[in-house]
Amino acid sequence: MGSLTLNFESGIYSLFCLLIAISLNFNLSAQPNNTITGQVIDERGVPLQTVVVECKEQNKRVLTDSTGNFSIQLKIPATISAQLLGYVTFEQIIKTADTKQVTIILKSAVFSLPEVDISSKNEPVLLEKNLRRSINIPIYIFY
């Protein structure tokens, strides 16, 4: 009766071991996606629409709807951020899969402009501008 012997130098055996190792690696590193839902509001509690809610490390982003709500699927742990023009960017780390609902409060960004001085003279200036090469329209500028 013949016996089955495994030759370690055999290419088939090596390929079999490699496939088993790869499948175990995928099974151990695979993490389920968790759905995170939430709402983005401002400091007064008003829902904000078209806010970009994203997770940069997973390259996923969504926009909030007209009521400020969003839903995004992420692998935990993850860092989400919320951005909207005129507001300070918000970031939050989600550490556990127990976190399913978040409320994000965006604070208004304060912009200051430099001082502007406006002065005028009471003398009109007549400028002529040729439009379409056929109509001369006088334009008065007061400065």
PDB file of C-alpha atoms in Angstrom:
ATOM      1  CA  MET A   1       0.000   0.000   0.000  1.00  0.00           C
ATOM      2  CA  GLY A   2       1.366   3.368  -0.958  1.00  0.00           C
ATOM      3  CA  SER A   3       1.631   6.194   1.497  1.00  0.00           C
ATOM      4  CA  LEU A   4       1.085   9.825   0.836  1.00  0.00           C
ATOM      5  CA  THR A   5       4.136  11.900   1.514  1.00  0.00           C
ATOM      6  CA  LEU A   6       4.341  15.640   1.304  1.00  0.00           C
ATOM      7  CA  ASN A   7       7.455  17.010  -0.221  1.00  0.00           C
ATOM      8  CA  PHE A   8       8.186  20.458   1.226  1.00  0.00           C
ATOM      9  CA  GLU A   9       9.962  21.403  -1.962  1.00  0.00           C
ATOM     10  CA  SER A  10       6.895  20.620  -4.006  1.00  0.00           C
ATOM     11  CA  GLY A  11       5.429  23.676  -5.702  1.00  0.00           C
ATOM     12  CA  ILE A  12       1.853  22.536  -5.126  1.00  0.00           C
ATOM     13  CA  TYR A  13       2.328  22.201  -1.378  1.00  0.00           C
ATOM     14  CA  SER A  14       3.998  25.627  -1.185  1.00  0.00           C
ATOM     15  CA  LEU A  15       1.180  27.203  -3.173  1.00  0.00           C
ATOM     16  CA  PHE A  16      -1.396  25.543  -0.904  1.00  0.00           C
ATOM     17  CA  CYS A  17       0.315  26.904   2.230  1.00  0.00           C
ATOM     18  CA  LEU A  18       0.536  30.365   0.696  1.00  0.00           C
ATOM     19  CA  LEU A  19      -3.179  30.401  -0.125  1.00  0.00           C
ATOM     20  CA  ILE A  20      -4.074  29.348   3.426  1.00  0.00           C
ATOM     21  CA  ALA A  21      -1.849  32.073   4.900  1.00  0.00           C
ATOM     22  CA  ILE A  22      -3.368  34.742   2.658  1.00  0.00           C
ATOM     23  CA  SER A  23      -6.937  33.716   3.469  1.00  0.00           C
ATOM     24  CA  LEU A  24      -6.201  33.779   7.209  1.00  0.00           C
ATOM     25  CA  ASN A  25      -4.669  37.231   6.860  1.00  0.00           C
ATOM     26  CA  PHE A  26      -7.754  38.558   5.060  1.00  0.00           C
ATOM     27  CA  ASN A  27     -10.082  37.070   7.646  1.00  0.00           C
ATOM     28  CA  LEU A  28      -8.157  38.580  10.545  1.00  0.00           C
ATOM     29  CA  SER A  29      -7.819  42.034   9.015  1.00  0.00           C
ATOM     30  CA  ALA A  30     -11.352  42.318   7.654  1.00  0.00           C
ATOM     31  CA  GLN A  31     -13.413  44.685   9.736  1.00  0.00           C
ATOM     32  CA  PRO A  32     -17.107  45.167   9.220  1.00  0.00           C
ATOM     33  CA  ASN A  33     -18.353  48.563   8.135  1.00  0.00           C
ATOM     34  CA  ASN A  34     -20.320  50.417  10.773  1.00  0.00           C
ATOM     35  CA  THR A  35     -23.006  52.872   9.748  1.00  0.00           C
ATOM     36  CA  ILE A  36     -22.608  56.189  11.527  1.00  0.00           C
ATOM     37  CA  THR A  37     -25.583  58.531  11.309  1.00  0.00           C
ATOM     38  CA  GLY A  38     -25.929  62.002  12.668  1.00  0.00           C
ATOM     39  CA  GLN A  39     -26.939  65.594  12.272  1.00  0.00           C
ATOM     40  CA  VAL A  40     -24.911  68.753  11.756  1.00  0.00           C
ATOM     41  CA  ILE A  41     -26.253  71.909  13.391  1.00  0.00           C
ATOM     42  CA  ASP A  42     -24.929  75.380  14.131  1.00  0.00           C
ATOM     43  CA  GLU A  43     -24.533  77.005  17.547  1.00  0.00           C
ATOM     44  CA  ARG A  44     -28.205  78.026  17.607  1.00  0.00           C
ATOM     45  CA  GLY A  45     -29.409  74.492  16.810  1.00  0.00           C
ATOM     46  CA  VAL A  46     -30.294  75.219  13.186  1.00  0.00           C
ATOM     47  CA  PRO A  47     -29.631  72.224  10.872  1.00  0.00           C
ATOM     48  CA  LEU A  48     -26.960  72.879   8.239  1.00  0.00           C
ATOM     49  CA  GLN A  49     -27.267  71.451   4.738  1.00  0.00           C
ATOM     50  CA  THR A  50     -24.498  70.614   2.236  1.00  0.00           C
ATOM     51  CA  VAL A  51     -21.919  70.102   4.979  1.00  0.00           C
ATOM     52  CA  VAL A  52     -19.095  67.812   3.866  1.00  0.00           C
ATOM     53  CA  VAL A  53     -18.742  64.965   6.396  1.00  0.00           C
ATOM     54  CA  GLU A  54     -15.686  62.861   5.610  1.00  0.00           C
ATOM     55  CA  CYS A  55     -13.208  60.294   6.820  1.00  0.00           C
ATOM     56  CA  LYS A  56      -9.925  61.108   5.083  1.00  0.00           C
ATOM     57  CA  GLU A  57      -8.060  57.931   6.015  1.00  0.00           C
ATOM     58  CA  GLN A  58     -10.795  55.793   4.422  1.00  0.00           C
ATOM     59  CA  ASN A  59     -11.418  58.223   1.545  1.00  0.00           C
ATOM     60  CA  LYS A  60     -15.172  58.439   2.189  1.00  0.00           C
ATOM     61  CA  ARG A  61     -17.313  61.561   2.190  1.00  0.00           C
ATOM     62  CA  VAL A  62     -20.990  62.469   2.180  1.00  0.00           C
ATOM     63  CA  LEU A  63     -23.070  65.665   2.193  1.00  0.00           C
ATOM     64  CA  THR A  64     -25.763  66.484   4.711  1.00  0.00           C
ATOM     65  CA  ASP A  65     -29.325  66.750   3.437  1.00  0.00           C
ATOM     66  CA  SER A  66     -31.705  69.708   3.858  1.00  0.00           C
ATOM     67  CA  THR A  67     -32.323  68.770   7.513  1.00  0.00           C
ATOM     68  CA  GLY A  68     -28.603  68.417   8.330  1.00  0.00           C
ATOM     69  CA  ASN A  69     -28.708  64.603   8.490  1.00  0.00           C
ATOM     70  CA  PHE A  70     -26.017  62.274   7.135  1.00  0.00           C
ATOM     71  CA  SER A  71     -25.133  58.586   7.053  1.00  0.00           C
ATOM     72  CA  ILE A  72     -21.681  57.158   6.330  1.00  0.00           C
ATOM     73  CA  GLN A  73     -20.221  53.641   6.517  1.00  0.00           C
ATOM     74  CA  LEU A  74     -16.820  53.439   8.212  1.00  0.00           C
ATOM     75  CA  LYS A  75     -14.405  50.935   9.675  1.00  0.00           C
ATOM     76  CA  ILE A  76     -13.821  51.700  13.340  1.00  0.00           C
ATOM     77  CA  PRO A  77     -11.688  53.393  14.668  1.00  0.00           C
ATOM     78  CA  ALA A  78     -12.092  56.412  12.394  1.00  0.00           C
ATOM     79  CA  THR A  79     -11.777  60.173  12.464  1.00  0.00           C
ATOM     80  CA  ILE A  80     -14.630  62.112  10.914  1.00  0.00           C
ATOM     81  CA  SER A  81     -14.550  65.789  10.052  1.00  0.00           C
ATOM     82  CA  ALA A  82     -17.263  68.243   9.029  1.00  0.00           C
ATOM     83  CA  GLN A  83     -16.596  71.301   6.870  1.00  0.00           C
ATOM     84  CA  LEU A  84     -18.734  74.156   5.607  1.00  0.00           C
ATOM     85  CA  LEU A  85     -17.665  77.539   4.300  1.00  0.00           C
ATOM     86  CA  GLY A  86     -18.013  80.154   7.020  1.00  0.00           C
ATOM     87  CA  TYR A  87     -17.672  77.631   9.866  1.00  0.00           C
ATOM     88  CA  VAL A  88     -14.748  76.191  11.820  1.00  0.00           C
ATOM     89  CA  THR A  89     -13.844  72.640  10.729  1.00  0.00           C
ATOM     90  CA  PHE A  90     -14.947  70.012  13.262  1.00  0.00           C
ATOM     91  CA  GLU A  91     -13.128  66.711  13.929  1.00  0.00           C
ATOM     92  CA  GLN A  92     -14.129  63.750  16.104  1.00  0.00           C
ATOM     93  CA  ILE A  93     -12.498  60.366  16.659  1.00  0.00           C
ATOM     94  CA  ILE A  94     -14.878  57.417  16.758  1.00  0.00           C
ATOM     95  CA  LYS A  95     -13.136  54.735  18.814  1.00  0.00           C
ATOM     96  CA  THR A  96     -15.763  52.038  19.405  1.00  0.00           C
ATOM     97  CA  ALA A  97     -18.342  50.316  17.252  1.00  0.00           C
ATOM     98  CA  ASP A  98     -20.952  51.254  19.885  1.00  0.00           C
ATOM     99  CA  THR A  99     -21.023  54.794  18.475  1.00  0.00           C
ATOM    100  CA  LYS A 100     -23.887  54.836  15.990  1.00  0.00           C
ATOM    101  CA  GLN A 101     -25.284  58.380  16.319  1.00  0.00           C
ATOM    102  CA  VAL A 102     -23.362  61.669  16.488  1.00  0.00           C
ATOM    103  CA  THR A 103     -24.410  65.293  16.669  1.00  0.00           C
ATOM    104  CA  ILE A 104     -21.937  67.762  15.226  1.00  0.00           C
ATOM    105  CA  ILE A 105     -22.120  71.426  16.223  1.00  0.00           C
ATOM    106  CA  LEU A 106     -20.287  73.775  13.885  1.00  0.00           C
ATOM    107  CA  LYS A 107     -19.158  77.137  15.203  1.00  0.00           C
ATOM    108  CA  SER A 108     -19.215  80.250  13.049  1.00  0.00           C
ATOM    109  CA  ALA A 109     -15.845  81.411  11.823  1.00  0.00           C
ATOM    110  CA  VAL A 110     -15.149  85.072  12.544  1.00  0.00           C
ATOM    111  CA  PHE A 111     -13.670  86.954   9.634  1.00  0.00           C
ATOM    112  CA  SER A 112     -12.388  90.493   9.909  1.00  0.00           C
ATOM    113  CA  LEU A 113     -11.768  92.765   6.987  1.00  0.00           C
ATOM    114  CA  PRO A 114      -9.291  95.613   6.885  1.00  0.00           C
ATOM    115  CA  GLU A 115     -10.610  99.131   7.294  1.00  0.00           C
ATOM    116  CA  VAL A 116     -11.842 100.765   4.093  1.00  0.00           C
ATOM    117  CA  ASP A 117     -11.834 104.530   3.536  1.00  0.00           C
ATOM    118  CA  ILE A 118     -14.212 105.984   0.972  1.00  0.00           C
ATOM    119  CA  SER A 119     -13.921 109.591  -0.094  1.00  0.00           C
ATOM    120  CA  SER A 120     -15.532 111.580  -2.880  1.00  0.00           C
ATOM    121  CA  LYS A 121     -15.272 114.814  -4.807  1.00  0.00           C
ATOM    122  CA  ASN A 122     -18.331 116.634  -6.046  1.00  0.00           C
ATOM    123  CA  GLU A 123     -17.075 116.937  -9.620  1.00  0.00           C
ATOM    124  CA  PRO A 124     -18.601 114.627 -12.238  1.00  0.00           C
ATOM    125  CA  VAL A 125     -16.285 113.132 -14.835  1.00  0.00           C
ATOM    126  CA  LEU A 126     -17.620 112.259 -18.271  1.00  0.00           C
ATOM    127  CA  LEU A 127     -16.219 109.132 -19.867  1.00  0.00           C
ATOM    128  CA  GLU A 128     -17.242 107.801 -23.222  1.00  0.00           C
ATOM    129  CA  LYS A 129     -17.325 104.105 -23.847  1.00  0.00           C
ATOM    130  CA  ASN A 130     -17.746 102.607 -27.282  1.00  0.00           C
ATOM    131  CA  LEU A 131     -19.970  99.533 -27.069  1.00  0.00           C
ATOM    132  CA  ARG A 132     -20.373  97.297 -30.126  1.00  0.00           C
ATOM    133  CA  ARG A 133     -18.601  99.964 -32.192  1.00  0.00           C
ATOM    134  CA  SER A 134     -21.845 101.691 -32.992  1.00  0.00           C
ATOM    135  CA  ILE A 135     -23.272 103.133 -29.797  1.00  0.00           C
ATOM    136  CA  ASN A 136     -21.496 105.764 -27.719  1.00  0.00           C
ATOM    137  CA  ILE A 137     -22.759 105.761 -24.161  1.00  0.00           C
ATOM    138  CA  PRO A 138     -21.572 108.435 -21.750  1.00  0.00           C
ATOM    139  CA  ILE A 139     -20.762 107.130 -18.282  1.00  0.00           C
ATOM    140  CA  TYR A 140     -20.626 109.526 -15.363  1.00  0.00           C
ATOM    141  CA  ILE A 141     -18.340 108.653 -12.482  1.00  0.00           C
ATOM    142  CA  PHE A 142     -18.336 110.691  -9.300  1.00  0.00           C
ATOM    143  CA  TYR A 143     -15.212 110.544  -7.218  1.00  0.00           C
TER     144      TYR A 143
END
